[in-house]
Coordinates of C-alpha atoms and ligand atoms in Angstrom, one line a residue:
M1 CA -81.2 8.3 96.2
R2 CA -80.9 4.5 96.0
V3 CA -83.6 2.9 93.8
L4 CA -83.8 -0.9 93.9
S5 CA -85.8 -3.5 92.1
G6 CA -85.7 -7.2 91.3
I7 CA -87.1 -9.0 88.4
Q8 CA -87.7 -12.7 88.2
P9 CA -86.1 -14.4 85.2
S10 CA -88.9 -15.6 83.1
G11 CA -88.6 -16.8 79.5
S12 CA -89.8 -14.4 77.0
L13 CA -90.5 -10.7 77.3
H14 CA -93.5 -8.7 76.0
L15 CA -94.4 -5.1 75.3
G16 CA -96.1 -4.9 78.7
N17 CA -92.9 -5.8 80.5
F18 CA -90.9 -3.4 78.4
F19 CA -93.1 -0.3 78.5
G20 CA -94.6 -1.1 82.0
M21 CA -91.4 -1.8 83.8
M22 CA -88.0 -2.2 82.1
K23 CA -87.9 1.1 80.3
K24 CA -88.7 2.9 83.5
M25 CA -86.0 1.1 85.5
I26 CA -83.4 1.7 82.8
D27 CA -84.3 5.4 82.8
Y28 CA -83.5 5.6 86.5
Q29 CA -79.8 4.9 85.9
E30 CA -79.3 8.4 84.5
H31 CA -80.1 10.3 87.7
E32 CA -80.3 7.8 90.6
D33 CA -78.2 5.2 92.2
L34 CA -79.9 2.2 90.5
F35 CA -79.6 -1.3 92.0
C36 CA -81.2 -3.9 89.8
F37 CA -81.0 -7.6 90.2
I38 CA -82.3 -10.9 88.7
A39 CA -84.4 -12.6 91.4
N40 CA -83.5 -16.2 90.7
Y41 CA -83.9 -17.4 94.3
H42 CA -87.5 -16.1 94.1
A43 CA -88.0 -17.9 90.8
M44 CA -87.3 -21.2 92.6
T45 CA -90.8 -20.9 94.2
S46 CA -92.3 -21.7 90.9
L47 CA -89.5 -23.5 89.0
S48 CA -87.4 -26.5 89.9
D49 CA -85.7 -27.3 86.6
G50 CA -82.1 -26.1 87.2
K51 CA -81.2 -26.0 83.5
V52 CA -84.2 -23.9 82.7
L53 CA -83.5 -21.5 85.6
A54 CA -79.8 -21.1 84.6
K55 CA -80.7 -20.4 81.0
G56 CA -83.4 -18.0 82.0
T57 CA -81.1 -16.1 84.2
L58 CA -78.5 -15.5 81.4
E59 CA -81.4 -14.5 79.1
A60 CA -82.8 -12.1 81.5
A61 CA -79.4 -10.5 81.9
A62 CA -78.9 -10.3 78.2
N63 CA -82.4 -8.7 77.8
F64 CA -81.7 -6.0 80.3
L65 CA -78.3 -5.2 79.0
A66 CA -79.4 -5.2 75.4
L67 CA -82.3 -2.9 76.2
G68 CA -79.9 -0.3 77.6
L69 CA -79.1 -1.1 81.2
D70 CA -75.5 0.1 81.7
P71 CA -73.6 -2.0 84.2
E72 CA -71.1 0.9 84.7
K73 CA -73.8 3.4 85.6
S74 CA -75.9 1.0 87.7
T75 CA -75.3 -2.0 89.9
F76 CA -76.7 -5.1 88.1
W77 CA -76.3 -8.6 89.5
V78 CA -77.9 -12.0 90.0
Q79 CA -79.5 -12.5 93.4
S80 CA -77.8 -15.9 94.2
D81 CA -74.3 -14.4 93.7
L82 CA -74.7 -12.7 97.0
Q83 CA -75.4 -15.3 99.7
E84 CA -75.5 -12.5 102.2
V85 CA -79.1 -12.0 101.3
Q86 CA -79.9 -15.5 102.7
E87 CA -78.2 -14.8 106.0
L88 CA -80.1 -11.5 106.3
S89 CA -83.3 -13.3 105.4
W90 CA -82.8 -15.8 108.3
I91 CA -82.1 -13.0 110.7
L92 CA -85.1 -11.0 109.6
S93 CA -87.3 -14.2 110.0
N94 CA -86.9 -13.7 113.7
F95 CA -88.6 -10.3 113.4
T96 CA -91.4 -11.6 111.3
P97 CA -94.7 -12.5 113.0
M98 CA -96.4 -15.5 111.4
G99 CA -99.6 -13.5 111.0
L100 CA -97.8 -10.9 108.8
L101 CA -97.0 -13.6 106.2
E102 CA -100.3 -15.5 106.6
R103 CA -102.1 -12.3 105.5
C104 CA -100.2 -11.9 102.2
H105 CA -102.6 -12.0 99.2
S106 CA -100.1 -13.5 96.8
Y107 CA -99.6 -16.4 99.2
K108 CA -103.3 -16.8 99.9
D109 CA -104.1 -16.6 96.1
K110 CA -101.7 -19.4 95.3
V111 CA -103.1 -21.6 98.0
A112 CA -106.6 -20.8 96.8
Q113 CA -105.6 -21.9 93.3
G114 CA -104.8 -25.3 94.8
I115 CA -101.0 -25.0 95.0
K116 CA -99.7 -26.9 98.0
P117 CA -97.6 -24.3 99.7
N118 CA -94.1 -25.0 100.9
H119 CA -92.0 -22.9 103.2
G120 CA -90.3 -21.1 100.3
L121 CA -93.6 -19.7 99.1
F122 CA -94.6 -18.7 102.6
A123 CA -91.2 -17.0 103.4
Y124 CA -91.0 -15.3 99.9
P125 CA -91.8 -11.8 101.4
V126 CA -89.0 -12.2 104.0
L127 CA -86.4 -12.9 101.3
M128 CA -87.8 -9.9 99.4
T129 CA -87.4 -7.8 102.5
A130 CA -83.8 -8.9 102.8
D131 CA -83.2 -7.9 99.2
I132 CA -84.4 -4.4 99.9
L133 CA -82.9 -3.8 103.4
L134 CA -79.5 -5.3 102.6
F135 CA -78.8 -2.4 100.3
Q136 CA -80.4 0.3 102.4
S137 CA -82.8 1.1 99.5
D138 CA -84.7 4.4 99.6
K139 CA -87.2 3.7 96.8
V140 CA -88.5 0.5 95.4
P141 CA -90.6 0.7 92.2
V142 CA -92.9 -2.3 91.9
G143 CA -96.1 -3.3 90.2
K144 CA -99.4 -3.1 92.1
D145 CA -99.2 -6.8 92.9
Q146 CA -96.1 -6.3 95.0
K147 CA -97.6 -3.5 97.1
Q148 CA -98.3 -5.7 100.1
H149 CA -94.8 -7.2 100.1
L150 CA -93.4 -3.7 100.4
E151 CA -95.6 -3.1 103.5
V152 CA -94.2 -6.3 104.9
A153 CA -90.7 -5.1 104.3
R154 CA -91.4 -1.8 106.1
D155 CA -93.0 -3.6 109.0
I156 CA -90.1 -5.9 109.5
A157 CA -87.6 -3.0 109.2
I158 CA -89.5 -1.1 111.9
K159 CA -89.6 -4.1 114.2
Y160 CA -85.8 -4.6 113.7
N161 CA -85.0 -1.0 114.2
N162 CA -87.1 -0.8 117.3
E163 CA -84.9 -3.5 118.8
Y164 CA -81.5 -2.4 117.6
G165 CA -81.7 1.3 116.6
D166 CA -81.8 2.7 113.1
V167 CA -79.9 0.1 111.2
F168 CA -82.2 -0.1 108.2
T169 CA -83.4 2.6 105.9
L170 CA -87.2 2.4 105.6
P171 CA -87.9 1.8 102.0
E172 CA -90.6 3.8 100.2
P173 CA -92.6 1.9 97.6
E174 CA -93.1 3.6 94.3
I175 CA -96.3 2.2 92.9
D176 CA -97.2 4.2 89.9
E177 CA -101.0 3.8 89.7
N178 CA -100.8 5.9 86.5
V179 CA -98.5 3.6 84.6
A180 CA -101.0 2.6 82.1
T181 CA -101.5 -1.1 81.9
V182 CA -100.4 -2.2 78.4
P183 CA -103.4 -3.9 76.8
G184 CA -102.9 -7.3 75.1
L185 CA -104.2 -8.6 71.7
D186 CA -107.7 -9.0 73.2
G187 CA -107.8 -5.8 75.2
R188 CA -107.2 -7.4 78.6
K189 CA -103.9 -6.7 80.4
M190 CA -101.1 -8.0 78.3
S191 CA -99.9 -11.0 80.2
K192 CA -98.1 -14.3 79.6
S193 CA -100.8 -16.1 81.5
Y194 CA -103.5 -14.8 79.1
G195 CA -101.6 -15.8 75.9
N196 CA -102.3 -12.3 74.5
T197 CA -98.8 -10.9 74.2
I198 CA -96.7 -9.2 71.6
D199 CA -93.3 -10.5 72.3
L200 CA -89.9 -8.7 72.0
F201 CA -87.2 -10.4 70.0
L202 CA -89.4 -12.6 67.8
E203 CA -88.7 -13.6 64.2
E204 CA -90.3 -11.3 61.7
K205 CA -93.0 -13.7 60.6
A206 CA -94.0 -14.7 64.1
L207 CA -94.1 -11.0 65.2
R208 CA -96.3 -10.1 62.2
K209 CA -98.7 -13.0 63.0
Q210 CA -99.1 -11.8 66.6
I211 CA -99.8 -8.2 65.6
M212 CA -102.3 -9.2 62.9
R213 CA -104.2 -11.0 65.7
I214 CA -105.0 -7.7 67.6
V215 CA -108.7 -7.6 68.0
T216 CA -110.5 -4.5 66.5
D217 CA -114.1 -3.6 66.1
S218 CA -116.2 -3.9 63.0
T219 CA -116.4 -0.3 62.0
P220 CA -116.1 -0.3 58.1
P221 CA -113.2 1.6 56.5
E222 CA -115.5 4.4 55.2
E223 CA -116.6 5.4 58.8
P224 CA -114.6 7.4 61.3
K225 CA -113.3 5.4 64.2
N226 CA -112.8 6.0 67.9
P227 CA -109.1 5.8 68.9
E228 CA -109.9 5.8 72.7
T229 CA -111.7 2.4 72.6
C230 CA -109.3 0.9 70.0
N231 CA -106.9 -1.6 71.3
L232 CA -104.7 -1.3 68.3
F233 CA -104.4 2.4 68.8
Q234 CA -103.6 1.9 72.5
I235 CA -100.7 -0.4 71.7
Y236 CA -99.4 1.7 68.8
R237 CA -99.3 4.8 70.9
L238 CA -96.5 3.4 73.0
F239 CA -94.1 4.0 70.1
L240 CA -95.3 7.4 69.2
D241 CA -94.3 10.9 70.2
K242 CA -96.9 13.7 70.7
G243 CA -96.9 14.8 67.1
Q244 CA -97.2 11.3 65.7
L245 CA -99.9 10.5 68.2
A246 CA -102.0 13.5 67.1
E247 CA -101.5 12.5 63.5
L248 CA -102.7 9.0 64.1
R249 CA -105.7 10.3 66.0
T250 CA -106.7 12.4 63.1
R251 CA -106.4 9.5 60.7
Y252 CA -108.7 7.5 63.0
E253 CA -111.3 10.3 63.0
T254 CA -111.2 10.7 59.2
P255 CA -113.1 8.2 57.1
G256 CA -110.9 5.8 55.1
L257 CA -108.7 4.2 57.7
R258 CA -108.2 0.5 57.4
Y259 CA -107.2 -1.4 60.6
G260 CA -105.2 -3.8 58.4
D261 CA -103.0 -0.9 57.2
V262 CA -102.4 0.3 60.8
K263 CA -101.5 -3.2 61.9
Q264 CA -98.9 -3.4 59.1
E265 CA -97.5 -0.1 60.2
L266 CA -97.4 -1.2 63.8
F267 CA -95.6 -4.4 62.8
E268 CA -92.9 -2.5 60.9
T269 CA -92.5 0.0 63.7
T270 CA -92.2 -2.7 66.4
R271 CA -89.7 -4.7 64.2
D272 CA -87.6 -1.7 63.5
F273 CA -87.7 -0.4 67.1
F274 CA -86.4 -3.7 68.6
A275 CA -84.1 -4.8 65.7
P276 CA -80.9 -3.1 67.1
Y277 CA -81.7 -4.4 70.6
A278 CA -82.2 -7.9 69.2
E279 CA -78.8 -7.8 67.6
K280 CA -77.2 -6.7 70.8
R281 CA -79.0 -9.4 72.7
K282 CA -77.8 -12.0 70.3
A283 CA -74.2 -10.9 70.6
L284 CA -74.5 -11.0 74.4
L285 CA -76.0 -14.5 74.4
D286 CA -73.3 -15.7 72.0
D287 CA -70.7 -14.9 74.6
P288 CA -72.0 -16.3 77.9
D289 CA -68.6 -16.0 79.5
G290 CA -68.6 -12.3 78.7
L291 CA -72.1 -12.0 80.2
R292 CA -70.9 -13.9 83.4
K293 CA -68.1 -11.4 83.7
I294 CA -70.4 -8.4 83.6
L295 CA -72.6 -10.1 86.2
A296 CA -69.6 -10.9 88.4
M297 CA -68.6 -7.2 88.3
G298 CA -72.1 -6.3 89.3
A299 CA -72.0 -8.8 92.2
E300 CA -68.8 -7.2 93.4
K301 CA -70.3 -3.8 93.5
A302 CA -73.4 -5.1 95.2
R303 CA -71.3 -7.0 97.8
Y304 CA -69.5 -3.8 98.8
A305 CA -72.9 -2.3 99.9
A306 CA -74.1 -5.6 101.4
T307 CA -71.0 -6.1 103.5
K308 CA -71.4 -2.7 105.1
T309 CA -75.0 -3.6 106.3
M310 CA -74.1 -7.1 107.3
R311 CA -71.2 -6.0 109.5
K312 CA -73.6 -3.9 111.5
V313 CA -76.3 -6.6 111.6
R314 CA -74.0 -9.4 112.7
K315 CA -72.6 -7.2 115.5
K316 CA -76.0 -6.1 116.7
G317 CA -77.3 -9.7 116.8
G318 CA -74.2 -11.1 118.5
L319 CA -73.1 -13.2 115.5
A320 CA -69.8 -11.4 115.5
Y321 CA -68.3 -12.3 118.9
Ligands
ADP452 P1 -96.9 -11.5 83.1 O1 -98.2 -10.9 83.6 O2 -96.8 -11.6 81.6 O3 -96.5 -12.8 83.8 P2 -94.9 -10.5 84.9 O4 -95.8 -10.6 86.0 O5 -93.8 -11.4 84.8 O6 -95.8 -10.5 83.5 O7 -94.4 -9.0 84.8 C1 -93.1 -8.5 85.1 C2 -93.2 -7.0 85.2 O8 -93.7 -6.4 84.0 C3 -94.1 -6.5 86.3 O9 -93.3 -5.7 87.1 C4 -95.1 -5.7 85.7 O10 -95.2 -4.4 86.4 C5 -94.7 -5.5 84.3 N1 -95.9 -5.8 83.4 C6 -96.3 -7.0 83.0 N2 -97.4 -6.9 82.2 C7 -97.7 -5.6 82.1 C8 -98.7 -4.8 81.3 N3 -99.6 -5.4 80.6 N4 -98.7 -3.5 81.5 C9 -97.7 -2.9 82.2 N5 -96.8 -3.5 82.9 C10 -96.7 -4.9 82.8
LIG453 N1 -91.2 -10.3 93.9 C1 -90.9 -9.4 92.8 C2 -91.7 -9.8 91.6 O1 -92.1 -11.0 91.4 C3 -89.4 -9.6 92.5 C4 -88.6 -9.1 93.6 C5 -87.8 -9.9 94.4 C6 -88.4 -7.8 94.0 N2 -87.1 -9.2 95.3 C7 -87.5 -7.9 95.1 C8 -88.9 -6.6 93.6 C9 -87.1 -6.7 95.8 C10 -88.5 -5.4 94.3 C11 -87.6 -5.5 95.4 O2 -92.0 -9.0 90.8

């Protein structure tokens, strides 16, 4: 089964990104035909500084590869290396009713926030549809915020297939309602926009500082504590196996536990967990040409699949004459 997802390149990564999305994607490569790309065209809807985008793209690639994405087992590329996706996006635009895009929440939310919309923002879901259909994707794992965009993709695919026969595979969204939202320092969803993150790949001192800022209640050390309502526990558990989790739970329920000690342990655990990945990431970033080579190989693999689809689509639409 072909599983596809795209990730916008965006500066730093936090535990929510890793445990909520990246780890899951990387696990797919073991038993599915994983297609994973860096959505740099999409990032242009919120970023115009070319230098920042180029740097962010290489960093995003290094992050994924360092964390375990294997470019041999999966197909991993940068969206803009395959211009086929732009051609398909235009073709699909002609099967996209205006109303379908006008109803999109993410578009409406941005307009409500006062952002003056341009055509790129409006057409964002069509490009996303092209990303998905170009590779005949069966399954697309996304966060809840992308659910409607997947519905748009299916609607467009159905409209196109009604006209030309079964050209496109209808993609199934995989929206894992159970993937626990990773809480941030203050207990709200961990998010860059809330400034409540624990970041991957930080210097030791800065990492410790973030972890020490985790908000806990004022239960004194001599009283037992409730792990279920404790933010610190909910973050720490991401790193623990069943046995370790049970052990930590018992410590919470036994008088004597100090939150400060648990924070120190969490700091050491996080640091040690990501240290080998950070080293790998640094080596990748120190050799940008090597990184570009890996991405070029990924683009080649992706192009093979894209060309097959485009040959059909160009023929059906009369572009090949
Ligand atoms: P942010 O909210 O920090 O801007 P993004 O929207 O860039 O994060 O998230 C990128 C991906 O990481 C999304 O696919 C989302 O599913 C996942 N993700 C982000 N924050 C969390 C979180 N707190 N818990 C679980 N998954 C998350
Ligand atoms: N819009 C997605 C996001 O912001 C990224 C994305 C672009 C994507 N194209 C895609 C995700 C295709 C899945 C499939 O998270």
